[in-house]
Amino acid sequence: MIKFTGVTKEYLKTGAALKQVSFHIARGQFAFLTGHSGAGKTTALRLIYLAERPTAGEVRVSGFSTARAGPREIPRLRRRLGIVFQDFQLLEDRTAEENVAFALEVTGARHTTIRPRVMRVLTQVGLAGKANQYPRELSGGEQQRVAIARARVNDPVVLLADEPTGNLDERATRGIFQLLKDINASGTAVLMATHDLDLVRSMDAHLIELQQGEVVYDSAEDAAGRQPVAP
Amino acid sequence: MSLVLRETALAFRRAPLLSALSVTTIAFSLFVFGLFGLVAVNIQRAIGNVAERVEVVAYLKRGTPLQAVALAAADIEAFPEVESVQHVTEQEALARARRDLREFQDIFQDLETNPLPASLDVRLRPAFRDVQRAAAVAERLAALAIVDDVRYGREWVEKLDRLRNIAGAVGTVVGAAFALVAIIIIGTTIRMAVLHRSREIAIMRLVGATDGFIRRPFLLEGILKGLLGGVLAVGLSYGGYALIDAYLLRASFFTAAQATLGVAAGGFIGLVGSLVSVGRHLRST
């Protein structure tokens, strides 16, 4: 469903962020993308939602290919993805409900269907009672829940999370992580970039480790580098 | 559509200061252009008033029968350039000279015979009040059998022509410069509004908004700000005009059509400014 084939991404100023990266994340999987800061995790995610194009190689996401997708297809791809960031990326002057509804409005969803769907996902993330509050009135963990609700409201095939717990304390981190696992349990694939090894160790999930732009470990292939045993 | 309206209203409500600033900036740039426009309009009107006096006078041979004059006058009136023809008899010419040329009153008073010839005073239509047309009409009049001599104040009309050309050229160049400055200032203001919301635009894109969807509220916002600025500019220009008219010199204001055109131009500049600013922003991110 997400397939990197020999992907290299070079920047003019900083050089190669990814070198010959190949991996595959299957439908419905929970996968971790780990590595130190600057290992290339964020670049890999940006390639998935087509904020960047690879210098070489190909990224395929749910039927879209970086080799073929034109600019007009980018919005169509993003509506099938849910994206969550470390800094939440909420609109400060809209309430939690409006932030979530926004993701539906841009797709041209029917007005009458928006509110019920928004309230449903806000309930799922445990924020039904705070729908009318603005981001500044919410804690970090709650803001991230709004962001997750927004990412989820379009029923994405995969949820991309870039250090979603990076700004949160331990308790909020556990809550968000549990939420991501719940979402995965309902059938949505989750790809989470993190350098929190405690989280990674706490779960038996697909693990891809990047180091200086290269894949140094992929649990889907065994240590000797032979073909994957279970994709 | 209702979503676009709501987003536009939201943009005004969320950044009232910036919105007010853009509207004011647009208003003042259009106001400067409007003041220039007022000057241009008034100069044009003044020239028009002077040009009204462009007249070709055909002096008639002595003793031309009235019937022949009437026939000739009818022919001349049928010329495409001609607005009206007036027959001035010898007595009327003398009376006019006595009235208009007071300093020579004594001379005219003591005359035993009337030395002034009768004439046909030919007024040209507004579009034909220039040297070439006046000369062409004069030439045709001179060819008539009853006409002795033709005058149309050639040098004076030539000067008028030159003045008209200069006013036209200066007006076009200065007007274009003012319009360009207004467009640049307005474009910059709108660019500020776009940058102010760049984070929002980035988030819209992340959740899958198309560029068209992102652009629409900005375009509507640009048009509205431009129209508001235009209305304000017309108001300011009217204030300026009223002051000048009351304390400096008699002036005239824009016609309703010109004022409407000014407001529409504000809206148009707002639209183009937003189109360029948002387009550039969307392409660069």
Short mmCIF file of C-alpha atoms in Angstrom, two decimals:
data_model
loop_
_atom_site.label_atom_id
_atom_site.label_comp_id
_atom_site.label_asym_id
_atom_site.label_seq_id
_atom_site.Cartn_x
_atom_site.Cartn_y
_atom_site.Cartn_z
CA MET A 1 0.00 0.00 0.00
CA ILE A 2 2.97 2.26 0.70
CA LYS A 3 5.94 1.12 -1.33
CA PHE A 4 9.31 2.82 -1.57
CA THR A 5 11.49 1.47 -4.38
CA GLY A 6 15.08 2.68 -4.49
CA VAL A 7 14.07 6.15 -3.32
CA THR A 8 16.74 8.83 -3.14
CA LYS A 9 15.99 12.41 -2.16
CA GLU A 10 18.67 15.02 -2.52
CA TYR A 11 18.48 18.67 -1.55
CA LEU A 12 20.57 21.29 -3.24
CA LYS A 13 21.96 22.69 -0.01
CA THR A 14 22.07 19.80 2.42
CA GLY A 15 22.72 16.87 0.10
CA ALA A 16 21.03 13.46 0.26
CA ALA A 17 18.28 13.06 2.87
CA LEU A 18 17.37 9.56 1.68
CA LYS A 19 19.60 7.09 -0.17
CA GLN A 20 18.21 4.12 -2.08
CA VAL A 21 15.42 3.53 0.41
CA SER A 22 13.08 0.61 -0.20
CA PHE A 23 10.35 -0.70 2.08
CA HIS A 24 6.77 -1.79 1.94
CA ILE A 25 3.96 -1.19 4.38
CA ALA A 26 0.92 -3.39 3.89
CA ARG A 27 -2.73 -2.43 4.20
CA GLY A 28 -3.91 -2.24 7.79
CA GLN A 29 -0.42 -2.48 9.24
CA PHE A 30 1.00 -0.52 12.17
CA ALA A 31 4.52 0.57 11.31
CA PHE A 32 7.19 2.59 13.08
CA LEU A 33 9.72 4.70 11.28
CA THR A 34 12.52 5.36 13.74
CA GLY A 35 15.91 6.95 13.73
CA HIS A 36 17.73 9.94 15.14
CA SER A 37 16.81 13.47 14.20
CA GLY A 38 17.93 14.10 10.64
CA ALA A 39 17.81 10.40 9.74
CA GLY A 40 15.23 11.15 7.04
CA LYS A 41 11.95 10.23 8.76
CA THR A 42 10.17 13.47 7.96
CA THR A 43 11.47 13.46 4.39
CA ALA A 44 10.09 9.95 3.92
CA LEU A 45 6.68 11.07 5.19
CA ARG A 46 6.72 14.17 2.98
CA LEU A 47 7.38 11.95 -0.01
CA ILE A 48 4.33 9.89 0.90
CA TYR A 49 1.95 12.85 0.93
CA LEU A 50 3.65 14.32 -2.13
CA ALA A 51 4.95 17.46 -0.49
CA GLU A 52 8.21 16.39 -2.12
CA ARG A 53 9.14 14.31 -5.14
CA PRO A 54 11.98 11.81 -5.04
CA THR A 55 15.18 12.61 -6.90
CA ALA A 56 15.34 8.96 -7.96
CA GLY A 57 13.20 5.90 -7.40
CA GLU A 58 9.45 5.69 -6.91
CA VAL A 59 6.99 6.01 -4.06
CA ARG A 60 3.60 4.36 -4.50
CA VAL A 61 0.76 5.18 -2.14
CA SER A 62 -2.66 3.60 -2.43
CA GLY A 63 -2.63 3.55 -6.23
CA PHE A 64 -0.84 6.88 -6.64
CA SER A 65 2.72 7.00 -7.90
CA THR A 66 5.24 9.79 -7.56
CA ALA A 67 6.34 8.96 -11.07
CA ARG A 68 2.92 9.70 -12.58
CA ALA A 69 0.81 11.83 -10.25
CA GLY A 70 0.31 15.38 -11.56
CA PRO A 71 -0.31 18.42 -9.36
CA ARG A 72 -4.06 17.95 -9.67
CA GLU A 73 -3.87 14.52 -8.12
CA ILE A 74 -2.11 15.68 -4.98
CA PRO A 75 -5.34 16.89 -3.27
CA ARG A 76 -7.04 13.61 -4.24
CA LEU A 77 -4.24 11.61 -2.65
CA ARG A 78 -4.24 13.71 0.51
CA ARG A 79 -7.95 13.16 1.03
CA ARG A 80 -7.16 9.46 1.33
CA LEU A 81 -4.48 10.13 3.94
CA GLY A 82 -4.66 11.45 7.46
CA ILE A 83 -1.66 13.45 8.57
CA VAL A 84 -0.70 14.31 12.15
CA PHE A 85 2.25 16.49 13.16
CA GLN A 86 4.32 17.08 16.25
CA ASP A 87 3.09 20.70 16.36
CA PHE A 88 -0.56 19.74 15.70
CA GLN A 89 -1.03 22.23 12.83
CA LEU A 90 -4.45 23.37 13.97
CA LEU A 91 -6.08 26.62 12.87
CA GLU A 92 -5.89 28.80 15.96
CA ASP A 93 -8.99 30.83 15.22
CA ARG A 94 -11.33 27.91 14.76
CA THR A 95 -12.87 25.70 17.39
CA ALA A 96 -12.03 22.00 17.67
CA GLU A 97 -15.21 21.18 15.79
CA GLU A 98 -14.47 23.73 13.04
CA ASN A 99 -10.92 22.43 12.67
CA VAL A 100 -12.20 18.93 12.07
CA ALA A 101 -15.09 20.07 9.87
CA PHE A 102 -12.64 22.00 7.73
CA ALA A 103 -11.08 18.79 6.42
CA LEU A 104 -14.51 17.69 5.22
CA GLU A 105 -15.50 21.06 3.81
CA VAL A 106 -12.49 21.23 1.50
CA THR A 107 -13.55 17.93 -0.04
CA GLY A 108 -16.94 19.40 -0.87
CA ALA A 109 -18.80 17.09 1.53
CA ARG A 110 -22.51 17.71 1.86
CA HIS A 111 -23.16 20.27 4.56
CA THR A 112 -25.77 18.18 6.36
CA THR A 113 -23.40 15.22 6.73
CA ILE A 114 -20.49 17.21 8.12
CA ARG A 115 -21.63 17.84 11.68
CA PRO A 116 -22.64 14.26 12.53
CA ARG A 117 -19.36 12.92 11.14
CA VAL A 118 -17.32 15.52 13.01
CA MET A 119 -19.09 14.81 16.29
CA ARG A 120 -18.58 11.09 15.79
CA VAL A 121 -14.79 11.36 15.43
CA LEU A 122 -14.54 13.92 18.24
CA THR A 123 -16.35 11.39 20.45
CA GLN A 124 -13.96 8.67 19.34
CA VAL A 125 -10.96 10.75 20.42
CA GLY A 126 -12.70 11.64 23.71
CA LEU A 127 -13.31 15.32 23.00
CA ALA A 128 -17.06 15.48 22.43
CA GLY A 129 -17.39 17.85 25.40
CA LYS A 130 -14.78 20.27 24.09
CA ALA A 131 -16.02 20.70 20.54
CA ASN A 132 -16.54 24.43 20.96
CA GLN A 133 -13.17 25.21 22.48
CA TYR A 134 -10.32 26.85 20.65
CA PRO A 135 -6.89 25.20 20.41
CA ARG A 136 -5.39 27.64 22.93
CA GLU A 137 -7.98 26.51 25.47
CA LEU A 138 -6.92 22.87 25.11
CA SER A 139 -3.93 20.99 26.52
CA GLY A 140 -1.22 19.64 24.18
CA GLY A 141 -2.65 16.16 24.36
CA GLU A 142 -6.14 17.44 23.60
CA GLN A 143 -4.89 19.48 20.66
CA GLN A 144 -3.25 16.37 19.25
CA ARG A 145 -6.53 14.54 19.67
CA VAL A 146 -8.24 17.22 17.60
CA ALA A 147 -5.54 16.79 14.96
CA ILE A 148 -6.09 13.03 14.98
CA ALA A 149 -9.84 13.53 14.71
CA ARG A 150 -9.22 15.78 11.71
CA ALA A 151 -6.92 13.19 10.16
CA ARG A 152 -9.53 10.50 10.71
CA VAL A 153 -12.70 12.21 9.62
CA ASN A 154 -12.17 11.43 5.94
CA ASP A 155 -11.80 7.69 6.67
CA PRO A 156 -8.23 7.54 5.40
CA VAL A 157 -6.57 4.35 4.25
CA VAL A 158 -3.45 5.30 6.15
CA LEU A 159 -2.70 7.69 8.96
CA LEU A 160 0.75 9.32 8.85
CA ALA A 161 2.03 10.63 12.17
CA ASP A 162 5.27 12.61 12.34
CA GLU A 163 6.51 12.54 15.96
CA PRO A 164 2.92 12.88 17.21
CA THR A 165 4.01 12.62 20.84
CA GLY A 166 7.14 14.74 20.53
CA ASN A 167 5.60 17.71 22.35
CA LEU A 168 3.63 15.75 24.95
CA ASP A 169 4.26 14.57 28.50
CA GLU A 170 4.31 10.89 29.31
CA ARG A 171 0.67 10.56 30.24
CA ALA A 172 -0.56 12.40 27.15
CA THR A 173 1.87 10.34 25.07
CA ARG A 174 0.35 7.09 26.31
CA GLY A 175 -3.14 8.40 25.55
CA ILE A 176 -2.26 9.42 22.01
CA PHE A 177 -0.41 6.19 21.37
CA GLN A 178 -3.40 4.18 22.56
CA LEU A 179 -5.62 6.22 20.27
CA LEU A 180 -3.38 5.43 17.28
CA LYS A 181 -3.50 1.74 18.17
CA ASP A 182 -7.31 1.89 18.40
CA ILE A 183 -7.46 3.52 14.99
CA ASN A 184 -5.22 0.80 13.60
CA ALA A 185 -7.41 -1.86 15.19
CA SER A 186 -10.35 -0.48 13.23
CA GLY A 187 -8.50 -1.23 9.98
CA THR A 188 -6.61 1.96 9.17
CA ALA A 189 -2.89 1.53 8.52
CA VAL A 190 -0.72 3.75 10.72
CA LEU A 191 2.80 4.89 9.91
CA MET A 192 4.33 6.64 12.88
CA ALA A 193 7.67 8.39 12.77
CA THR A 194 9.17 8.55 16.26
CA HIS A 195 12.42 8.39 18.12
CA ASP A 196 10.71 7.30 21.34
CA LEU A 197 12.16 3.81 21.71
CA ASP A 198 9.95 2.99 24.71
CA LEU A 199 6.92 3.28 22.47
CA VAL A 200 8.57 1.20 19.77
CA ARG A 201 9.50 -1.57 22.21
CA SER A 202 6.04 -1.61 23.77
CA MET A 203 4.46 -2.99 20.63
CA ASP A 204 5.20 -5.76 18.21
CA ALA A 205 4.82 -3.76 15.02
CA HIS A 206 6.54 -3.39 11.67
CA LEU A 207 9.75 -1.46 12.40
CA ILE A 208 11.87 0.42 9.91
CA GLU A 209 14.96 2.15 11.17
CA LEU A 210 16.69 4.91 9.24
CA GLN A 211 20.22 6.13 9.75
CA GLN A 212 21.60 9.01 7.75
CA GLY A 213 19.07 8.45 5.03
CA GLU A 214 19.49 4.70 4.70
CA VAL A 215 17.37 1.81 5.96
CA VAL A 216 19.51 -0.01 8.50
CA TYR A 217 16.82 -2.31 9.82
CA ASP A 218 13.47 -3.51 8.55
CA SER A 219 11.65 -6.04 10.64
CA ALA A 220 9.75 -7.25 7.58
CA GLU A 221 13.03 -8.60 6.20
CA ASP A 222 15.24 -10.69 8.43
CA ALA A 223 18.60 -9.54 9.69
CA ALA A 224 20.53 -11.28 6.90
CA GLY A 225 18.68 -9.15 4.38
CA ARG A 226 16.84 -11.98 2.63
CA GLN A 227 13.31 -11.64 1.24
CA PRO A 228 10.61 -10.67 3.74
CA VAL A 229 9.13 -13.55 5.62
CA ALA A 230 5.84 -11.83 6.38
CA PRO A 231 5.20 -8.49 4.61
CA MET B 1 -20.76 29.05 -2.78
CA SER B 2 -22.03 29.66 0.74
CA LEU B 3 -18.75 28.21 2.02
CA VAL B 4 -16.76 30.72 -0.04
CA LEU B 5 -18.88 33.56 1.36
CA ARG B 6 -18.45 32.27 4.89
CA GLU B 7 -14.68 31.90 4.51
CA THR B 8 -14.47 35.42 3.07
CA ALA B 9 -16.51 36.91 5.89
CA LEU B 10 -14.31 34.99 8.34
CA ALA B 11 -11.20 36.48 6.76
CA PHE B 12 -12.51 39.99 7.39
CA ARG B 13 -13.58 39.14 10.93
CA ARG B 14 -10.37 37.39 11.90
CA ALA B 15 -8.01 40.09 10.70
CA PRO B 16 -10.08 43.28 11.00
CA LEU B 17 -7.03 45.53 11.30
CA LEU B 18 -5.27 44.08 8.29
CA SER B 19 -8.51 44.19 6.29
CA ALA B 20 -9.12 47.80 7.22
CA LEU B 21 -5.52 48.60 6.35
CA SER B 22 -5.86 47.01 2.91
CA VAL B 23 -9.12 48.81 2.20
CA THR B 24 -7.60 52.12 3.30
CA THR B 25 -4.46 51.57 1.25
CA ILE B 26 -6.51 50.71 -1.80
CA ALA B 27 -8.73 53.73 -1.16
CA PHE B 28 -5.80 56.13 -0.91
CA SER B 29 -3.99 54.82 -3.96
CA LEU B 30 -7.20 55.07 -5.94
CA PHE B 31 -7.82 58.51 -4.40
CA VAL B 32 -4.48 59.81 -5.72
CA PHE B 33 -5.40 58.39 -9.10
CA GLY B 34 -8.85 59.94 -8.69
CA LEU B 35 -7.41 63.40 -7.98
CA PHE B 36 -5.35 63.12 -11.12
CA GLY B 37 -8.48 62.00 -12.93
CA LEU B 38 -10.31 65.09 -11.65
CA VAL B 39 -7.58 67.35 -13.00
CA ALA B 40 -7.69 65.53 -16.33
CA VAL B 41 -11.47 65.72 -16.51
CA ASN B 42 -11.45 69.45 -15.75
CA ILE B 43 -8.69 70.25 -18.23
CA GLN B 44 -10.56 68.28 -20.85
CA ARG B 45 -13.74 70.16 -20.09
CA ALA B 46 -11.94 73.50 -20.25
CA ILE B 47 -10.44 72.59 -23.61
CA GLY B 48 -13.86 71.45 -24.74
CA ASN B 49 -15.33 74.83 -23.80
CA VAL B 50 -12.64 76.64 -25.75
CA ALA B 51 -13.02 74.29 -28.68
CA GLU B 52 -16.69 75.19 -28.84
CA ARG B 53 -15.60 78.53 -30.19
CA VAL B 54 -13.93 76.96 -33.23
CA GLU B 55 -15.94 78.45 -36.06
CA VAL B 56 -15.48 78.90 -39.78
CA VAL B 57 -16.73 82.23 -41.04
CA ALA B 58 -17.48 82.66 -44.75
CA TYR B 59 -17.73 86.36 -45.74
CA LEU B 60 -20.20 86.85 -48.53
CA LYS B 61 -19.83 88.93 -51.64
CA ARG B 62 -21.71 92.19 -51.48
CA GLY B 63 -25.14 92.12 -52.98
CA THR B 64 -25.63 88.35 -52.81
CA PRO B 65 -29.38 87.75 -52.96
CA LEU B 66 -30.90 86.36 -49.79
CA GLN B 67 -32.30 83.40 -51.65
CA ALA B 68 -28.85 82.32 -52.79
CA VAL B 69 -27.59 82.68 -49.23
CA ALA B 70 -30.41 80.54 -47.90
CA LEU B 71 -29.71 77.83 -50.50
CA ALA B 72 -25.98 77.86 -49.72
CA ALA B 73 -26.68 77.73 -45.98
CA ALA B 74 -28.87 74.65 -46.47
CA ASP B 75 -26.11 72.98 -48.53
CA ILE B 76 -23.47 73.75 -45.90
CA GLU B 77 -25.65 72.46 -43.10
CA ALA B 78 -25.69 69.11 -44.87
CA PHE B 79 -21.87 68.81 -44.53
CA PRO B 80 -21.09 65.95 -42.11
CA GLU B 81 -18.73 68.19 -40.10
CA VAL B 82 -21.22 70.99 -39.63
CA GLU B 83 -23.35 71.44 -36.56
CA SER B 84 -25.12 74.69 -37.46
CA VAL B 85 -24.98 77.59 -39.89
CA GLN B 86 -25.96 81.11 -38.97
CA HIS B 87 -26.53 83.86 -41.49
CA VAL B 88 -25.24 87.21 -40.19
CA THR B 89 -26.44 90.15 -42.30
CA GLU B 90 -24.40 93.29 -42.77
CA GLN B 91 -26.55 95.19 -40.24
CA GLU B 92 -26.20 92.39 -37.72
CA ALA B 93 -22.44 92.36 -38.23
CA LEU B 94 -22.29 96.08 -37.51
CA ALA B 95 -24.49 95.76 -34.45
CA ARG B 96 -22.33 92.91 -33.18
CA ALA B 97 -19.15 94.92 -33.78
CA ARG B 98 -20.60 97.86 -31.89
CA ARG B 99 -21.53 95.63 -29.01
CA ASP B 100 -18.36 93.50 -28.86
CA LEU B 101 -15.69 96.00 -29.78
CA ARG B 102 -16.43 98.86 -27.40
CA GLU B 103 -13.02 100.42 -27.78
CA PHE B 104 -13.81 101.13 -31.42
CA GLN B 105 -17.30 102.32 -30.61
CA ASP B 106 -16.58 105.84 -31.85
CA ILE B 107 -15.43 104.69 -35.23
CA PHE B 108 -18.48 102.48 -35.75
CA GLN B 109 -20.72 105.27 -34.51
CA ASP B 110 -19.66 107.78 -37.16
CA LEU B 111 -19.85 105.50 -40.17
CA GLU B 112 -21.93 106.64 -43.09
CA THR B 113 -21.89 103.33 -44.91
CA ASN B 114 -21.53 99.90 -43.36
CA PRO B 115 -18.12 98.46 -44.28
CA LEU B 116 -18.78 95.06 -42.76
CA PRO B 117 -19.73 92.17 -45.05
CA ALA B 118 -22.51 89.70 -44.40
CA SER B 119 -21.33 86.23 -43.40
CA LEU B 120 -22.28 82.62 -42.79
CA ASP B 121 -20.97 81.56 -39.37
CA VAL B 122 -20.43 77.82 -39.47
CA ARG B 123 -20.17 75.88 -36.21
CA LEU B 124 -18.49 72.50 -36.40
CA ARG B 125 -19.55 69.37 -34.56
CA PRO B 126 -17.43 68.67 -31.43
CA ALA B 127 -15.46 65.83 -33.02
CA PHE B 128 -14.44 68.02 -35.98
CA ARG B 129 -13.05 71.01 -34.11
CA ASP B 130 -9.44 70.69 -35.20
CA VAL B 131 -7.13 72.25 -37.77
CA GLN B 132 -7.47 69.70 -40.55
CA ARG B 133 -11.25 69.55 -40.45
CA ALA B 134 -11.66 73.29 -40.10
CA ALA B 135 -9.29 73.83 -43.03
CA ALA B 136 -11.14 71.30 -45.16
CA VAL B 137 -14.48 72.97 -44.47
CA ALA B 138 -12.97 76.40 -45.12
CA GLU B 139 -11.65 75.20 -48.46
CA ARG B 140 -15.03 73.93 -49.55
CA LEU B 141 -16.71 77.16 -48.45
CA ALA B 142 -14.18 79.26 -50.37
CA ALA B 143 -15.11 77.40 -53.55
CA LEU B 144 -18.69 78.63 -53.33
CA ALA B 145 -19.57 81.40 -55.79
CA ILE B 146 -21.21 83.67 -53.20
CA VAL B 147 -18.23 83.52 -50.83
CA ASP B 148 -15.64 86.25 -50.89
CA ASP B 149 -13.28 85.15 -48.14
CA VAL B 150 -13.08 82.50 -45.40
CA ARG B 151 -11.55 82.78 -41.92
CA TYR B 152 -11.28 80.23 -39.18
CA GLY B 153 -8.55 81.54 -36.88
CA ARG B 154 -6.03 79.04 -38.14
CA GLU B 155 -3.21 79.86 -35.73
CA TRP B 156 -5.53 79.83 -32.78
CA VAL B 157 -6.99 76.46 -33.73
CA GLU B 158 -3.48 75.10 -34.25
CA LYS B 159 -2.53 76.18 -30.73
CA LEU B 160 -5.66 74.56 -29.40
CA ASP B 161 -4.72 71.35 -31.21
CA ARG B 162 -1.25 71.37 -29.71
CA LEU B 163 -2.65 71.97 -26.23
CA ARG B 164 -5.06 69.11 -26.71
CA ASN B 165 -2.27 66.77 -27.85
CA ILE B 166 -0.03 67.71 -24.93
CA ALA B 167 -2.86 67.30 -22.42
CA GLY B 168 -3.70 63.94 -23.95
CA ALA B 169 -0.10 62.67 -23.89
CA VAL B 170 0.66 63.93 -20.37
CA GLY B 171 -2.66 62.58 -19.18
CA THR B 172 -1.99 59.14 -20.61
CA VAL B 173 1.57 58.89 -19.28
CA VAL B 174 0.89 60.32 -15.82
CA GLY B 175 -2.38 58.42 -15.58
CA ALA B 176 -0.69 55.15 -16.50
CA ALA B 177 2.06 55.82 -13.94
CA PHE B 178 -0.49 56.54 -11.20
CA ALA B 179 -2.51 53.47 -12.15
CA LEU B 180 0.63 51.33 -12.08
CA VAL B 181 1.61 52.62 -8.64
CA ALA B 182 -1.93 51.95 -7.40
CA ILE B 183 -1.82 48.41 -8.78
CA ILE B 184 1.57 47.71 -7.18
CA ILE B 185 0.51 49.07 -3.79
CA ILE B 186 -2.77 47.19 -3.87
CA GLY B 187 -0.99 44.01 -5.00
CA THR B 188 1.44 44.33 -2.08
CA THR B 189 -1.40 44.81 0.39
CA ILE B 190 -3.14 41.72 -0.85
CA ARG B 191 0.15 39.81 -0.75
CA MET B 192 0.40 40.74 2.94
CA ALA B 193 -3.05 39.29 3.52
CA VAL B 194 -1.99 36.11 1.73
CA LEU B 195 1.24 35.80 3.75
CA HIS B 196 -0.74 36.46 6.93
CA ARG B 197 -2.67 33.31 6.13
CA SER B 198 0.15 31.20 4.68
CA ARG B 199 -0.04 28.77 7.60
CA GLU B 200 -3.73 28.34 7.02
CA ILE B 201 -3.13 27.79 3.32
CA ALA B 202 -0.51 25.13 4.12
CA ILE B 203 -2.97 23.33 6.41
CA MET B 204 -5.73 23.56 3.81
CA ARG B 205 -3.43 21.87 1.33
CA LEU B 206 -2.49 19.14 3.78
CA VAL B 207 -6.10 18.14 4.26
CA GLY B 208 -6.58 17.95 0.50
CA ALA B 209 -7.94 21.34 -0.56
CA THR B 210 -7.48 22.04 -4.26
CA ASP B 211 -5.77 25.26 -5.31
CA GLY B 212 -9.05 26.46 -6.79
CA PHE B 213 -10.79 25.95 -3.46
CA ILE B 214 -8.05 27.86 -1.63
CA ARG B 215 -8.04 30.66 -4.18
CA ARG B 216 -11.77 31.46 -4.27
CA PRO B 217 -12.21 33.18 -0.89
CA PHE B 218 -9.09 35.25 -1.58
CA LEU B 219 -10.42 36.40 -4.93
CA LEU B 220 -13.76 37.37 -3.46
CA GLU B 221 -11.92 39.13 -0.63
CA GLY B 222 -9.80 41.00 -3.16
CA ILE B 223 -12.83 42.09 -5.17
CA LEU B 224 -14.68 43.24 -2.05
CA LYS B 225 -11.69 45.16 -0.70
CA GLY B 226 -11.17 46.74 -4.11
CA LEU B 227 -14.83 47.78 -4.38
CA LEU B 228 -14.85 49.17 -0.84
CA GLY B 229 -11.60 51.01 -1.53
CA GLY B 230 -13.10 52.33 -4.76
CA VAL B 231 -16.20 53.66 -3.00
CA LEU B 232 -14.01 55.31 -0.35
CA ALA B 233 -11.75 56.80 -3.03
CA VAL B 234 -14.73 58.30 -4.85
CA GLY B 235 -15.89 59.76 -1.53
CA LEU B 236 -12.44 61.21 -0.81
CA SER B 237 -12.22 62.60 -4.34
CA TYR B 238 -15.60 64.23 -3.87
CA GLY B 239 -14.31 65.82 -0.66
CA GLY B 240 -11.24 67.08 -2.51
CA TYR B 241 -13.38 68.37 -5.34
CA ALA B 242 -15.77 70.16 -2.97
CA LEU B 243 -12.85 71.93 -1.25
CA ILE B 244 -11.28 72.99 -4.54
CA ASP B 245 -14.63 74.10 -5.91
CA ALA B 246 -15.44 76.12 -2.78
CA TYR B 247 -12.10 77.81 -2.17
CA LEU B 248 -9.92 77.64 -5.28
CA LEU B 249 -11.72 77.52 -8.59
CA ARG B 250 -14.91 76.36 -10.22
CA ALA B 251 -14.44 72.74 -11.08
CA SER B 252 -16.56 69.84 -12.12
CA PHE B 253 -16.76 66.32 -10.68
CA PHE B 254 -16.84 62.93 -12.36
CA THR B 255 -20.07 61.94 -14.05
CA ALA B 256 -21.97 59.08 -12.41
CA ALA B 257 -20.66 56.74 -15.11
CA GLN B 258 -17.05 57.78 -14.46
CA ALA B 259 -17.45 57.34 -10.69
CA THR B 260 -18.99 53.90 -11.22
CA LEU B 261 -16.13 53.02 -13.53
CA GLY B 262 -13.69 54.07 -10.78
CA VAL B 263 -15.34 51.78 -8.23
CA ALA B 264 -15.41 48.95 -10.75
CA ALA B 265 -11.73 49.55 -11.47
CA GLY B 266 -11.06 49.15 -7.73
CA GLY B 267 -12.81 45.80 -7.78
CA PHE B 268 -10.95 44.75 -10.89
CA ILE B 269 -7.55 45.71 -9.46
CA GLY B 270 -8.47 43.84 -6.27
CA LEU B 271 -9.32 40.76 -8.31
CA VAL B 272 -6.16 40.88 -10.41
CA GLY B 273 -4.01 41.65 -7.35
CA SER B 274 -5.38 38.63 -5.48
CA LEU B 275 -5.11 36.41 -8.53
CA VAL B 276 -1.43 37.28 -8.91
CA SER B 277 -0.58 37.17 -5.19
CA VAL B 278 -2.37 33.93 -4.39
CA GLY B 279 -1.21 32.32 -7.63
CA ARG B 280 2.39 33.20 -6.88
CA HIS B 281 2.07 31.98 -3.31
CA LEU B 282 0.49 28.69 -4.35
CA ARG B 283 3.15 28.08 -6.98
CA SER B 284 6.00 28.87 -4.60
CA THR B 285 4.94 26.55 -1.78
#
